[in-house]
XYZ file of C-alpha atoms in Angstrom:
167
model
C 58.492 103.449 106.445
C 62.040 102.311 105.578
C 65.014 103.592 107.546
C 68.481 104.065 106.113
C 71.228 101.741 107.304
C 74.224 103.422 108.961
C 77.470 102.815 107.116
C 80.905 103.496 108.631
C 82.770 106.291 106.858
C 79.734 107.432 104.868
C 76.900 109.923 105.198
C 73.393 109.017 104.100
C 72.225 111.428 101.390
C 68.829 110.069 100.379
C 67.163 107.421 98.275
C 67.301 106.448 94.637
C 63.869 105.243 93.460
C 62.982 103.180 90.398
C 60.693 103.771 88.625
C 61.098 107.496 89.309
C 57.403 108.360 88.752
C 56.300 106.465 91.906
C 54.382 108.480 94.548
C 57.070 108.944 97.214
C 57.369 110.970 100.434
C 60.893 111.390 101.807
C 61.348 112.455 105.465
C 65.010 112.758 106.502
C 66.222 109.141 106.532
C 62.938 107.337 105.863
C 60.810 106.816 102.771
C 57.105 106.150 102.359
C 55.937 105.036 98.926
C 52.608 104.080 97.382
C 53.557 101.107 95.287
C 50.278 100.125 93.702
C 50.647 97.108 91.429
C 54.233 97.635 90.240
C 57.530 96.883 91.953
C 59.582 99.771 93.345
C 63.307 99.592 94.103
C 64.624 101.877 96.844
C 68.400 102.186 97.028
C 70.124 104.251 99.739
C 72.576 106.875 98.476
C 75.751 107.367 100.527
C 78.664 109.750 100.080
C 82.128 108.971 101.427
C 83.045 111.240 104.345
C 86.077 113.490 103.999
C 88.141 114.179 107.113
C 90.569 117.078 107.631
C 94.003 116.034 108.883
C 95.827 119.015 110.356
C 99.618 118.752 110.229
C 101.040 120.444 113.337
C 104.594 121.534 112.501
C 105.664 121.738 116.174
C 107.865 124.814 115.704
C 108.892 124.006 112.141
C 108.045 125.954 108.996
C 107.152 125.187 105.403
C 105.463 122.067 104.126
C 101.718 121.370 104.057
C 99.510 122.439 106.944
C 96.684 119.994 106.214
C 95.586 117.144 103.999
C 92.295 115.283 103.648
C 91.309 111.644 103.808
C 88.265 110.665 101.771
C 86.966 107.402 103.194
C 87.880 104.400 101.007
C 89.287 106.775 98.349
C 92.602 107.984 99.794
C 94.496 111.118 100.799
C 94.150 114.432 98.965
C 95.433 118.004 99.123
C 91.970 119.545 98.622
C 88.633 118.784 100.239
C 87.167 118.043 96.788
C 89.621 115.126 96.623
C 89.747 115.094 92.824
C 93.071 113.215 92.891
C 94.895 111.253 95.572
C 98.430 111.707 96.896
C 101.077 109.382 98.333
C 103.388 112.049 99.800
C 103.395 115.588 101.185
C 105.946 118.395 101.370
C 107.634 118.363 104.780
C 108.461 121.138 107.235
C 111.955 122.108 108.346
C 113.282 123.313 111.683
C 116.697 124.911 112.061
C 119.163 122.563 113.731
C 116.857 119.559 113.408
C 115.991 116.842 110.927
C 112.326 116.056 110.225
C 111.418 112.501 111.327
C 107.767 112.335 110.249
C 104.216 112.984 111.411
C 102.805 110.965 114.300
C 99.468 110.534 116.041
C 100.948 111.942 119.287
C 103.475 114.649 120.107
C 107.234 114.029 120.411
C 107.331 111.142 117.943
C 104.927 109.036 119.981
C 102.013 107.002 118.694
C 101.598 105.815 115.132
C 103.723 107.261 112.313
C 101.525 108.154 109.325
C 104.041 110.179 107.273
C 107.746 109.275 107.144
C 110.823 111.529 107.121
C 110.658 111.877 103.316
C 106.989 112.920 103.407
C 105.654 109.574 102.159
C 102.450 108.141 103.603
C 103.292 105.010 105.598
C 101.428 101.697 105.478
C 99.571 102.844 108.620
C 97.828 105.511 106.514
C 95.164 103.357 104.873
C 92.177 104.889 103.095
C 89.980 103.999 106.107
C 92.305 105.202 108.888
C 90.320 108.106 110.316
C 86.689 108.462 111.348
C 86.863 112.136 112.369
C 88.976 115.240 111.797
C 92.357 114.795 113.489
C 95.804 116.310 114.044
C 99.163 114.698 113.324
C 102.320 116.039 114.984
C 105.738 116.631 113.419
C 108.711 115.047 115.132
C 112.312 116.223 114.818
C 115.715 114.994 115.960
C 118.666 117.292 116.664
C 121.254 117.328 113.883
C 124.728 115.938 114.649
C 127.734 118.059 113.747
C 131.428 117.143 113.651
C 133.675 119.620 115.426
C 137.394 119.509 114.831
C 139.561 121.163 117.475
C 142.865 122.391 116.093
C 145.266 123.556 118.772
C 147.542 125.226 116.173
C 150.189 122.579 116.799
C 152.802 121.776 114.156
C 151.630 119.585 111.250
C 153.236 116.427 112.665
C 151.129 116.543 115.868
C 147.681 114.975 116.057
C 144.341 116.785 115.765
C 141.496 115.814 118.082
C 138.106 115.123 116.464
C 134.838 114.916 118.377
C 131.249 114.332 117.242
C 128.431 115.728 119.316
C 124.846 116.920 119.086
C 124.437 120.674 119.141
C 121.393 122.855 119.075
C 121.842 125.723 116.635
C 119.672 128.639 117.740
């Protein structure tokens, strides 16, 4: 009996056997073979795991709601992962600027997607080992307010910059 070796980021799928006409019994992750007088090569077959990464918009709208990481392959927009991506469409939130997606709420933890929607260097193709959620972070927009007291043109105008929440 031969047992499969666990491999991080991969699922064991079975065995490849050469020559293929060998008398073989396969039970879950072990193989029993009658070899006789010829050599038999048993090779474990592994498939890269694909993890769902939910993108919590934290009150925002638009942009992607999830992406996928296929272990050692990269990030994809579909679970089939037929092609990889380096950026995602970002959400928006009225009165705020998008700052990126982080491993914890309120812009805490590791940033995996930047304010332009690009995957950061923290998002390697072996980052996750389970399904996970990343959280959008926003910062309040700054607006310039000019107060004009209707004074004659030769008098000065006061200018003030402040953060305002537009609801």
